[in-house]
């Protein structure tokens, strides 16, 4: 057993050396991969152990290709990868390790123990967390599943698996809820952990106040923000144009990162798109895990409404009313909650369920403009097919040639923009594709729109025809 373990460690060292010398991975990726452990080479696959609580899908997506390439370079033949969570590989290995008089302590295990060891510290720090925002009442759907999984992985892991976690999405998509849920879960899971949640505006105002007071105020400000275990910064894009604040946060970020503390940030756009933000900060914001929150689909909007009604003990609203709100208030979770509050208040005051006519009149400012367009996915498919001289069957078929794939992506993009259909419904209408294909199409068209004048003209023509 000991010889096999030594052989595995030696082989892993060779793979890591090859990755450093010939691989395309950046420094952060190499540092992360080196924290994994090779359990065994079976001759056809490598069994690799990863830290407890890590999100397997994220690991496979981001690092499998690097490891496979480096392993093939060393072994001169390809290997499949099998990832196992720490402590969960074969029963035989566990028994052998249990019989070992002096089990090897890996670097990962050492880090894990050191990170959980208790040390005397003050518990007077005000976390600013809202106890109402938890994972238990965070509704999960296709629009936020990856972000939710990343947040859960961060909380469940005893190690820093990605730093920072950068969450972005339009206003009202649930970013603040997710930040508070992370903070609340960490405080519940780890005794004495120091968590601090602030908005970028609060950080900026505190920094300005510290400068104004002079004396020890600035040192106390820095001590507060640089000694926490977890720093949650909401709406970081509002630091843009505040040069002095950005400079201070740059040093705060570095101090926390270098001491192994966790940073979680939220923004209304990806880090690279924050205007007037220091490039050094953009780079640091992008070096960890970036996840997006998008508008909730119909099914998720229904789940959110049902959950809120249960919490508020609201039983006066009919299924028809709830479905109407879910179909027509689509732009954000915040708008959805606002519509429900408005409707529930009317129902409570009048002790009756409001009519659909009442909703159309009193929720008009919250309802999506596309709600009354009357467009269907079929209308959009036909118009796009006409624009490119294709048949609708071509757009819905399985062929992936550029002459068909590009119009198909345009049609998916327009279907999402001009109908109330969920990602799943759109994918189903385009030949049974999954929601990930629709998301990819939307992002592809959005990227091309920034530089492609011809595409903008095509969309303008199609949109005008649909109108």
GROMACS .gro file of C-alpha atoms in nm:
model
  467
    1UNK     CA    1   0.000   0.000   0.000
    2UNK     CA    2   0.279   0.239   0.094
    3UNK     CA    3   0.469   0.169  -0.229
    4UNK     CA    4   0.154   0.226  -0.437
    5UNK     CA    5   0.095   0.556  -0.262
    6UNK     CA    6   0.454   0.664  -0.320
    7UNK     CA    7   0.424   0.572  -0.688
    8UNK     CA    8   0.104   0.776  -0.717
    9UNK     CA    9   0.267   1.076  -0.550
   10UNK     CA   10   0.569   1.049  -0.781
   11UNK     CA   11   0.349   1.026  -1.088
   12UNK     CA   12   0.141   1.325  -0.975
   13UNK     CA   13   0.460   1.525  -0.924
   14UNK     CA   14   0.563   1.447  -1.283
   15UNK     CA   15   0.221   1.547  -1.414
   16UNK     CA   16   0.239   1.875  -1.223
   17UNK     CA   17   0.589   1.942  -1.354
   18UNK     CA   18   0.471   1.882  -1.710
   19UNK     CA   19   0.175   2.111  -1.652
   20UNK     CA   20   0.404   2.387  -1.527
   21UNK     CA   21   0.651   2.345  -1.813
   22UNK     CA   22   0.429   2.270  -2.113
   23UNK     CA   23   0.068   2.331  -2.008
   24UNK     CA   24  -0.153   2.624  -2.101
   25UNK     CA   25  -0.298   2.664  -1.751
   26UNK     CA   26  -0.245   2.991  -1.565
   27UNK     CA   27  -0.085   3.017  -1.222
   28UNK     CA   28  -0.415   3.000  -1.033
   29UNK     CA   29  -0.519   2.683  -1.217
   30UNK     CA   30  -0.183   2.519  -1.146
   31UNK     CA   31  -0.205   2.611  -0.778
   32UNK     CA   32  -0.552   2.461  -0.758
   33UNK     CA   33  -0.464   2.138  -0.942
   34UNK     CA   34  -0.158   2.086  -0.723
   35UNK     CA   35  -0.395   2.068  -0.425
   36UNK     CA   36  -0.565   1.759  -0.571
   37UNK     CA   37  -0.430   1.410  -0.495
   38UNK     CA   38  -0.369   1.118  -0.729
   39UNK     CA   39  -0.505   0.808  -0.559
   40UNK     CA   40  -0.425   0.550  -0.827
   41UNK     CA   41  -0.334   0.493  -1.192
   42UNK     CA   42  -0.529   0.186  -1.308
   43UNK     CA   43  -0.366   0.182  -1.650
   44UNK     CA   44  -0.674   0.319  -1.820
   45UNK     CA   45  -0.780   0.595  -1.584
   46UNK     CA   46  -0.645   0.818  -1.311
   47UNK     CA   47  -0.841   0.826  -0.985
   48UNK     CA   48  -0.802   1.175  -0.842
   49UNK     CA   49  -0.920   1.290  -0.502
   50UNK     CA   50  -1.062   1.643  -0.461
   51UNK     CA   51  -1.143   1.837  -0.141
   52UNK     CA   52  -1.469   1.770   0.039
   53UNK     CA   53  -1.754   2.000  -0.065
   54UNK     CA   54  -1.605   2.103  -0.400
   55UNK     CA   55  -1.849   2.125  -0.691
   56UNK     CA   56  -1.755   1.831  -0.917
   57UNK     CA   57  -1.912   1.976  -1.232
   58UNK     CA   58  -1.703   2.292  -1.190
   59UNK     CA   59  -1.385   2.088  -1.138
   60UNK     CA   60  -1.444   1.874  -1.447
   61UNK     CA   61  -1.538   2.172  -1.662
   62UNK     CA   62  -1.238   2.387  -1.571
   63UNK     CA   63  -0.949   2.148  -1.511
   64UNK     CA   64  -1.006   1.807  -1.674
   65UNK     CA   65  -0.851   1.903  -2.006
   66UNK     CA   66  -0.533   2.039  -1.843
   67UNK     CA   67  -0.482   1.722  -1.637
   68UNK     CA   68  -0.559   1.485  -1.926
   69UNK     CA   69  -0.309   1.658  -2.155
   70UNK     CA   70  -0.032   1.665  -1.895
   71UNK     CA   71  -0.093   1.301  -1.797
   72UNK     CA   72  -0.076   1.187  -2.161
   73UNK     CA   73   0.251   1.376  -2.206
   74UNK     CA   74   0.401   1.195  -1.905
   75UNK     CA   75   0.254   0.847  -1.958
   76UNK     CA   76   0.269   0.851  -2.340
   77UNK     CA   77  -0.087   0.717  -2.353
   78UNK     CA   78  -0.425   0.873  -2.273
   79UNK     CA   79  -0.604   0.825  -1.943
   80UNK     CA   80  -0.963   0.883  -1.845
   81UNK     CA   81  -1.017   1.081  -1.526
   82UNK     CA   82  -1.227   0.968  -1.231
   83UNK     CA   83  -1.273   1.230  -0.960
   84UNK     CA   84  -1.364   1.115  -0.608
   85UNK     CA   85  -1.440   1.332  -0.307
   86UNK     CA   86  -1.188   1.313  -0.024
   87UNK     CA   87  -1.258   1.008   0.193
   88UNK     CA   88  -1.509   0.849  -0.048
   89UNK     CA   89  -1.292   0.634  -0.277
   90UNK     CA   90  -1.301   0.254  -0.266
   91UNK     CA   91  -1.369   0.067   0.055
   92UNK     CA   92  -1.049  -0.128   0.006
   93UNK     CA   93  -0.837   0.189   0.005
   94UNK     CA   94  -1.015   0.319   0.313
   95UNK     CA   95  -0.948  -0.006   0.502
   96UNK     CA   96  -0.581  -0.006   0.407
   97UNK     CA   97  -0.544   0.355   0.519
   98UNK     CA   98  -0.717   0.272   0.847
   99UNK     CA   99  -0.463  -0.006   0.915
  100UNK     CA  100  -0.169   0.220   0.838
  101UNK     CA  101   0.011   0.318   1.161
  102UNK     CA  102   0.104   0.665   1.035
  103UNK     CA  103  -0.126   0.782   0.758
  104UNK     CA  104   0.016   1.043   0.527
  105UNK     CA  105  -0.121   1.390   0.586
  106UNK     CA  106  -0.164   1.570   0.255
  107UNK     CA  107  -0.117   1.941   0.209
  108UNK     CA  108  -0.490   1.970   0.153
  109UNK     CA  109  -0.564   1.797   0.482
  110UNK     CA  110  -0.314   2.019   0.664
  111UNK     CA  111  -0.480   2.328   0.518
  112UNK     CA  112  -0.820   2.197   0.614
  113UNK     CA  113  -0.724   2.142   0.976
  114UNK     CA  114  -0.551   2.475   1.006
  115UNK     CA  115  -0.849   2.657   0.859
  116UNK     CA  116  -1.087   2.501   1.109
  117UNK     CA  117  -0.869   2.535   1.418
  118UNK     CA  118  -1.010   2.772   1.673
  119UNK     CA  119  -0.822   3.079   1.782
  120UNK     CA  120  -0.932   3.345   2.027
  121UNK     CA  121  -1.085   3.640   1.848
  122UNK     CA  122  -1.335   3.913   1.907
  123UNK     CA  123  -1.696   3.843   1.815
  124UNK     CA  124  -1.804   4.208   1.827
  125UNK     CA  125  -1.790   4.263   1.451
  126UNK     CA  126  -2.133   4.357   1.313
  127UNK     CA  127  -2.185   4.129   1.012
  128UNK     CA  128  -2.471   4.335   0.860
  129UNK     CA  129  -2.632   4.010   0.742
  130UNK     CA  130  -3.007   3.979   0.692
  131UNK     CA  131  -3.118   3.655   0.857
  132UNK     CA  132  -3.419   3.635   0.624
  133UNK     CA  133  -3.192   3.568   0.326
  134UNK     CA  134  -3.089   3.203   0.340
  135UNK     CA  135  -3.030   2.913   0.104
  136UNK     CA  136  -3.346   2.749   0.238
  137UNK     CA  137  -3.571   3.021   0.093
  138UNK     CA  138  -3.365   3.083  -0.223
  139UNK     CA  139  -3.564   2.944  -0.515
  140UNK     CA  140  -3.335   2.761  -0.758
  141UNK     CA  141  -3.400   2.728  -1.132
  142UNK     CA  142  -3.216   2.722  -1.463
  143UNK     CA  143  -3.144   3.096  -1.439
  144UNK     CA  144  -2.943   3.068  -1.117
  145UNK     CA  145  -2.854   2.700  -1.073
  146UNK     CA  146  -2.484   2.741  -1.148
  147UNK     CA  147  -2.449   3.045  -0.922
  148UNK     CA  148  -2.633   2.861  -0.643
  149UNK     CA  149  -2.410   2.553  -0.684
  150UNK     CA  150  -2.095   2.769  -0.674
  151UNK     CA  151  -2.216   2.942  -0.357
  152UNK     CA  152  -2.296   2.608  -0.193
  153UNK     CA  153  -1.955   2.470  -0.290
  154UNK     CA  154  -1.786   2.773  -0.135
  155UNK     CA  155  -1.977   2.727   0.191
  156UNK     CA  156  -1.934   2.349   0.213
  157UNK     CA  157  -1.563   2.337   0.135
  158UNK     CA  158  -1.314   2.373   0.417
  159UNK     CA  159  -1.069   2.531   0.173
  160UNK     CA  160  -1.061   2.831  -0.056
  161UNK     CA  161  -1.165   2.664  -0.381
  162UNK     CA  162  -1.209   2.986  -0.579
  163UNK     CA  163  -1.140   3.341  -0.478
  164UNK     CA  164  -1.312   3.571  -0.540
  165UNK     CA  165  -1.659   3.447  -0.624
  166UNK     CA  166  -1.798   3.713  -0.859
  167UNK     CA  167  -2.176   3.712  -0.909
  168UNK     CA  168  -2.331   3.934  -1.175
  169UNK     CA  169  -2.676   3.995  -1.323
  170UNK     CA  170  -2.930   4.269  -1.381
  171UNK     CA  171  -3.089   4.451  -1.090
  172UNK     CA  172  -3.345   4.247  -0.897
  173UNK     CA  173  -3.215   3.901  -0.998
  174UNK     CA  174  -3.128   3.785  -0.645
  175UNK     CA  175  -2.760   3.876  -0.608
  176UNK     CA  176  -2.805   4.034  -0.265
  177UNK     CA  177  -3.005   3.734  -0.140
  178UNK     CA  178  -2.726   3.501  -0.249
  179UNK     CA  179  -2.455   3.708  -0.079
  180UNK     CA  180  -2.647   3.710   0.250
  181UNK     CA  181  -2.721   3.337   0.216
  182UNK     CA  182  -2.348   3.266   0.182
  183UNK     CA  183  -2.270   3.476   0.489
  184UNK     CA  184  -2.547   3.326   0.700
  185UNK     CA  185  -2.451   2.969   0.602
  186UNK     CA  186  -2.084   3.026   0.682
  187UNK     CA  187  -2.166   3.170   1.024
  188UNK     CA  188  -2.392   2.874   1.099
  189UNK     CA  189  -2.134   2.623   0.980
  190UNK     CA  190  -1.812   2.762   1.126
  191UNK     CA  191  -1.781   2.883   1.483
  192UNK     CA  192  -1.620   3.225   1.532
  193UNK     CA  193  -1.594   3.298   1.158
  194UNK     CA  194  -1.587   3.675   1.098
  195UNK     CA  195  -1.820   3.767   0.809
  196UNK     CA  196  -1.882   4.123   0.691
  197UNK     CA  197  -2.142   4.228   0.433
  198UNK     CA  198  -2.139   4.582   0.293
  199UNK     CA  199  -2.246   4.755  -0.024
  200UNK     CA  200  -1.978   4.933  -0.224
  201UNK     CA  201  -2.149   5.261  -0.127
  202UNK     CA  202  -2.110   5.176   0.244
  203UNK     CA  203  -1.744   5.089   0.189
  204UNK     CA  204  -1.687   5.417   0.004
  205UNK     CA  205  -1.866   5.627   0.267
  206UNK     CA  206  -1.676   5.458   0.550
  207UNK     CA  207  -1.346   5.525   0.375
  208UNK     CA  208  -1.432   5.892   0.317
  209UNK     CA  209  -1.537   5.929   0.680
  210UNK     CA  210  -1.212   5.769   0.797
  211UNK     CA  211  -1.009   6.016   0.592
  212UNK     CA  212  -1.215   6.308   0.724
  213UNK     CA  213  -1.164   6.210   1.089
  214UNK     CA  214  -0.790   6.161   1.049
  215UNK     CA  215  -0.593   6.032   1.348
  216UNK     CA  216  -0.638   5.656   1.396
  217UNK     CA  217  -0.962   5.642   1.196
  218UNK     CA  218  -0.800   5.522   0.876
  219UNK     CA  219  -0.603   5.252   1.057
  220UNK     CA  220  -0.921   5.133   1.232
  221UNK     CA  221  -1.103   5.129   0.897
  222UNK     CA  222  -0.831   4.910   0.745
  223UNK     CA  223  -0.823   4.681   1.044
  224UNK     CA  224  -1.199   4.627   1.021
  225UNK     CA  225  -1.199   4.531   0.652
  226UNK     CA  226  -0.868   4.346   0.633
  227UNK     CA  227  -0.905   4.122   0.939
  228UNK     CA  228  -1.234   3.954   0.846
  229UNK     CA  229  -1.250   3.592   0.729
  230UNK     CA  230  -1.515   3.657   0.464
  231UNK     CA  231  -1.586   3.991   0.293
  232UNK     CA  232  -1.909   4.027   0.093
  233UNK     CA  233  -1.926   4.340  -0.126
  234UNK     CA  234  -2.255   4.413  -0.302
  235UNK     CA  235  -2.286   4.623  -0.621
  236UNK     CA  236  -1.912   4.665  -0.663
  237UNK     CA  237  -1.968   4.849  -0.993
  238UNK     CA  238  -2.055   5.163  -0.795
  239UNK     CA  239  -1.688   5.197  -0.700
  240UNK     CA  240  -1.622   5.299  -1.059
  241UNK     CA  241  -1.493   5.656  -1.099
  242UNK     CA  242  -1.404   5.672  -0.728
  243UNK     CA  243  -1.029   5.649  -0.782
  244UNK     CA  244  -0.919   5.680  -0.419
  245UNK     CA  245  -1.176   5.424  -0.305
  246UNK     CA  246  -1.063   5.184  -0.577
  247UNK     CA  247  -0.703   5.225  -0.463
  248UNK     CA  248  -0.799   5.147  -0.105
  249UNK     CA  249  -1.009   4.847  -0.207
  250UNK     CA  250  -0.726   4.720  -0.426
  251UNK     CA  251  -0.502   4.697  -0.119
  252UNK     CA  252  -0.786   4.554   0.092
  253UNK     CA  253  -0.848   4.286  -0.172
  254UNK     CA  254  -0.478   4.196  -0.185
  255UNK     CA  255  -0.446   4.179   0.194
  256UNK     CA  256  -0.744   3.943   0.223
  257UNK     CA  257  -0.647   3.730  -0.075
  258UNK     CA  258  -0.285   3.684   0.036
  259UNK     CA  259  -0.394   3.582   0.386
  260UNK     CA  260  -0.631   3.319   0.247
  261UNK     CA  261  -0.954   3.500   0.334
  262UNK     CA  262  -1.266   3.463   0.115
  263UNK     CA  263  -1.402   3.746  -0.100
  264UNK     CA  264  -1.746   3.745  -0.264
  265UNK     CA  265  -1.851   4.027  -0.496
  266UNK     CA  266  -2.166   4.118  -0.687
  267UNK     CA  267  -2.215   4.346  -0.985
  268UNK     CA  268  -2.474   4.426  -1.250
  269UNK     CA  269  -2.231   4.321  -1.527
  270UNK     CA  270  -1.915   4.109  -1.575
  271UNK     CA  271  -1.599   4.259  -1.428
  272UNK     CA  272  -1.451   4.326  -1.771
  273UNK     CA  273  -1.749   4.548  -1.860
  274UNK     CA  274  -1.738   4.778  -1.555
  275UNK     CA  275  -1.650   5.117  -1.700
  276UNK     CA  276  -1.403   5.348  -1.524
  277UNK     CA  277  -1.281   5.063  -1.304
  278UNK     CA  278  -0.908   5.015  -1.248
  279UNK     CA  279  -0.779   4.734  -1.473
  280UNK     CA  280  -0.591   4.587  -1.176
  281UNK     CA  281  -0.922   4.539  -0.995
  282UNK     CA  282  -1.095   4.399  -1.303
  283UNK     CA  283  -0.820   4.139  -1.333
  284UNK     CA  284  -0.851   4.039  -0.970
  285UNK     CA  285  -1.230   4.023  -0.988
  286UNK     CA  286  -1.201   3.782  -1.283
  287UNK     CA  287  -0.935   3.551  -1.143
  288UNK     CA  288  -1.168   3.331  -0.941
  289UNK     CA  289  -1.515   3.203  -1.030
  290UNK     CA  290  -1.760   3.424  -1.222
  291UNK     CA  291  -2.128   3.324  -1.231
  292UNK     CA  292  -2.433   3.491  -1.383
  293UNK     CA  293  -2.791   3.532  -1.267
  294UNK     CA  294  -3.045   3.571  -1.548
  295UNK     CA  295  -3.417   3.645  -1.553
  296UNK     CA  296  -3.626   3.362  -1.402
  297UNK     CA  297  -3.832   3.139  -1.630
  298UNK     CA  298  -4.209   3.101  -1.591
  299UNK     CA  299  -4.182   2.789  -1.374
  300UNK     CA  300  -3.939   2.959  -1.140
  301UNK     CA  301  -4.153   3.273  -1.120
  302UNK     CA  302  -4.445   3.054  -1.016
  303UNK     CA  303  -4.229   2.886  -0.749
  304UNK     CA  304  -4.118   3.225  -0.612
  305UNK     CA  305  -4.475   3.350  -0.593
  306UNK     CA  306  -4.593   3.033  -0.420
  307UNK     CA  307  -4.313   3.055  -0.167
  308UNK     CA  308  -4.387   3.421  -0.088
  309UNK     CA  309  -4.759   3.352  -0.054
  310UNK     CA  310  -4.684   3.070   0.191
  311UNK     CA  311  -4.454   3.294   0.394
  312UNK     CA  312  -4.707   3.579   0.402
  313UNK     CA  313  -4.997   3.338   0.466
  314UNK     CA  314  -5.177   3.480   0.167
  315UNK     CA  315  -5.460   3.252   0.053
  316UNK     CA  316  -5.696   3.499  -0.116
  317UNK     CA  317  -5.533   3.490  -0.460
  318UNK     CA  318  -5.664   3.247  -0.717
  319UNK     CA  319  -5.445   3.028  -0.940
  320UNK     CA  320  -5.552   3.240  -1.236
  321UNK     CA  321  -5.422   3.558  -1.071
  322UNK     CA  322  -5.091   3.401  -0.968
  323UNK     CA  323  -5.039   3.261  -1.317
  324UNK     CA  324  -5.117   3.599  -1.471
  325UNK     CA  325  -4.851   3.766  -1.256
  326UNK     CA  326  -4.596   3.496  -1.336
  327UNK     CA  327  -4.659   3.525  -1.711
  328UNK     CA  328  -4.654   3.901  -1.733
  329UNK     CA  329  -4.408   4.030  -1.471
  330UNK     CA  330  -4.089   3.885  -1.610
  331UNK     CA  331  -3.803   4.133  -1.584
  332UNK     CA  332  -3.678   4.056  -1.232
  333UNK     CA  333  -3.750   3.882  -0.903
  334UNK     CA  334  -3.782   4.221  -0.736
  335UNK     CA  335  -4.056   4.330  -0.978
  336UNK     CA  336  -4.229   3.997  -0.925
  337UNK     CA  337  -4.232   4.046  -0.548
  338UNK     CA  338  -4.355   4.403  -0.593
  339UNK     CA  339  -4.648   4.282  -0.806
  340UNK     CA  340  -4.739   4.021  -0.545
  341UNK     CA  341  -4.723   4.274  -0.260
  342UNK     CA  342  -4.947   4.514  -0.450
  343UNK     CA  343  -5.196   4.242  -0.536
  344UNK     CA  344  -5.194   4.085  -0.190
  345UNK     CA  345  -5.249   4.421  -0.023
  346UNK     CA  346  -5.557   4.484  -0.236
  347UNK     CA  347  -5.687   4.134  -0.160
  348UNK     CA  348  -5.633   4.179   0.215
  349UNK     CA  349  -5.798   4.522   0.232
  350UNK     CA  350  -6.099   4.412   0.030
  351UNK     CA  351  -6.111   4.051   0.150
  352UNK     CA  352  -6.147   3.927  -0.206
  353UNK     CA  353  -5.938   3.817  -0.499
  354UNK     CA  354  -5.872   4.094  -0.756
  355UNK     CA  355  -5.984   4.050  -1.116
  356UNK     CA  356  -5.755   4.015  -1.417
  357UNK     CA  357  -5.880   4.354  -1.537
  358UNK     CA  358  -5.763   4.507  -1.208
  359UNK     CA  359  -5.420   4.347  -1.253
  360UNK     CA  360  -5.384   4.477  -1.609
  361UNK     CA  361  -5.454   4.830  -1.490
  362UNK     CA  362  -5.264   4.832  -1.160
  363UNK     CA  363  -4.958   4.627  -1.257
  364UNK     CA  364  -4.900   4.795  -1.592
  365UNK     CA  365  -4.576   4.959  -1.478
  366UNK     CA  366  -4.434   4.621  -1.370
  367UNK     CA  367  -4.552   4.415  -1.664
  368UNK     CA  368  -4.310   4.331  -1.941
  369UNK     CA  369  -4.364   4.524  -2.263
  370UNK     CA  370  -4.349   4.199  -2.454
  371UNK     CA  371  -4.642   4.060  -2.253
  372UNK     CA  372  -4.894   4.222  -2.485
  373UNK     CA  373  -4.705   4.174  -2.811
  374UNK     CA  374  -4.893   3.858  -2.901
  375UNK     CA  375  -4.585   3.714  -3.072
  376UNK     CA  376  -4.520   3.341  -3.069
  377UNK     CA  377  -4.198   3.149  -3.120
  378UNK     CA  378  -4.343   3.019  -3.447
  379UNK     CA  379  -4.392   3.378  -3.571
  380UNK     CA  380  -4.028   3.456  -3.501
  381UNK     CA  381  -3.900   3.135  -3.658
  382UNK     CA  382  -4.096   3.206  -3.977
  383UNK     CA  383  -3.977   3.565  -4.004
  384UNK     CA  384  -3.610   3.472  -3.947
  385UNK     CA  385  -3.640   3.189  -4.201
  386UNK     CA  386  -3.778   3.438  -4.455
  387UNK     CA  387  -3.494   3.680  -4.387
  388UNK     CA  388  -3.230   3.416  -4.464
  389UNK     CA  389  -3.414   3.228  -4.738
  390UNK     CA  390  -3.457   2.915  -4.527
  391UNK     CA  391  -3.741   2.688  -4.423
  392UNK     CA  392  -3.859   2.676  -4.063
  393UNK     CA  393  -3.770   2.304  -4.068
  394UNK     CA  394  -3.408   2.404  -4.139
  395UNK     CA  395  -3.397   2.626  -3.831
  396UNK     CA  396  -3.554   2.357  -3.613
  397UNK     CA  397  -3.347   2.073  -3.758
  398UNK     CA  398  -3.022   1.916  -3.642
  399UNK     CA  399  -2.790   2.059  -3.911
  400UNK     CA  400  -2.517   2.285  -3.771
  401UNK     CA  401  -2.372   2.450  -4.079
  402UNK     CA  402  -2.297   2.820  -4.035
  403UNK     CA  403  -2.568   2.913  -4.287
  404UNK     CA  404  -2.828   2.756  -4.055
  405UNK     CA  405  -2.672   2.779  -3.707
  406UNK     CA  406  -2.642   3.161  -3.723
  407UNK     CA  407  -3.009   3.224  -3.816
  408UNK     CA  408  -3.112   2.968  -3.555
  409UNK     CA  409  -2.924   3.162  -3.285
  410UNK     CA  410  -3.086   3.486  -3.400
  411UNK     CA  411  -3.431   3.326  -3.378
  412UNK     CA  412  -3.359   3.195  -3.027
  413UNK     CA  413  -3.233   3.538  -2.923
  414UNK     CA  414  -3.548   3.707  -3.052
  415UNK     CA  415  -3.774   3.443  -2.899
  416UNK     CA  416  -3.625   3.515  -2.560
  417UNK     CA  417  -3.655   3.891  -2.610
  418UNK     CA  418  -4.009   3.905  -2.750
  419UNK     CA  419  -4.201   3.621  -2.585
  420UNK     CA  420  -4.270   3.509  -2.230
  421UNK     CA  421  -4.139   3.160  -2.305
  422UNK     CA  422  -3.890   2.998  -2.069
  423UNK     CA  423  -3.549   2.881  -2.186
  424UNK     CA  424  -3.677   2.524  -2.174
  425UNK     CA  425  -3.982   2.611  -2.385
  426UNK     CA  426  -3.767   2.789  -2.644
  427UNK     CA  427  -3.525   2.498  -2.665
  428UNK     CA  428  -3.813   2.256  -2.708
  429UNK     CA  429  -3.957   2.468  -2.990
  430UNK     CA  430  -3.623   2.454  -3.170
  431UNK     CA  431  -3.608   2.079  -3.219
  432UNK     CA  432  -3.590   1.968  -2.856
  433UNK     CA  433  -3.270   2.150  -2.760
  434UNK     CA  434  -3.184   2.213  -2.395
  435UNK     CA  435  -3.185   2.549  -2.216
  436UNK     CA  436  -2.804   2.564  -2.223
  437UNK     CA  437  -2.812   2.581  -2.603
  438UNK     CA  438  -3.052   2.875  -2.585
  439UNK     CA  439  -2.832   3.055  -2.333
  440UNK     CA  440  -2.529   2.999  -2.557
  441UNK     CA  441  -2.720   3.140  -2.854
  442UNK     CA  442  -2.822   3.450  -2.661
  443UNK     CA  443  -2.470   3.519  -2.540
  444UNK     CA  444  -2.324   3.462  -2.887
  445UNK     CA  445  -2.563   3.711  -3.047
  446UNK     CA  446  -2.511   3.964  -2.766
  447UNK     CA  447  -2.134   3.946  -2.818
  448UNK     CA  448  -2.162   3.983  -3.196
  449UNK     CA  449  -2.398   4.278  -3.165
  450UNK     CA  450  -2.120   4.484  -3.012
  451UNK     CA  451  -1.907   4.472  -3.327
  452UNK     CA  452  -2.125   4.348  -3.614
  453UNK     CA  453  -2.314   4.630  -3.789
  454UNK     CA  454  -2.469   4.388  -4.040
  455UNK     CA  455  -2.617   4.178  -3.761
  456UNK     CA  456  -2.770   4.489  -3.603
  457UNK     CA  457  -2.933   4.571  -3.936
  458UNK     CA  458  -3.070   4.219  -3.970
  459UNK     CA  459  -3.221   4.230  -3.620
  460UNK     CA  460  -3.371   4.571  -3.692
  461UNK     CA  461  -3.538   4.442  -4.011
  462UNK     CA  462  -3.672   4.129  -3.845
  463UNK     CA  463  -3.796   4.319  -3.540
  464UNK     CA  464  -3.969   4.578  -3.758
  465UNK     CA  465  -4.138   4.302  -3.958
  466UNK     CA  466  -4.254   4.132  -3.638
  467UNK     CA  467  -4.395   4.459  -3.509
   0.00000   0.00000   0.00000
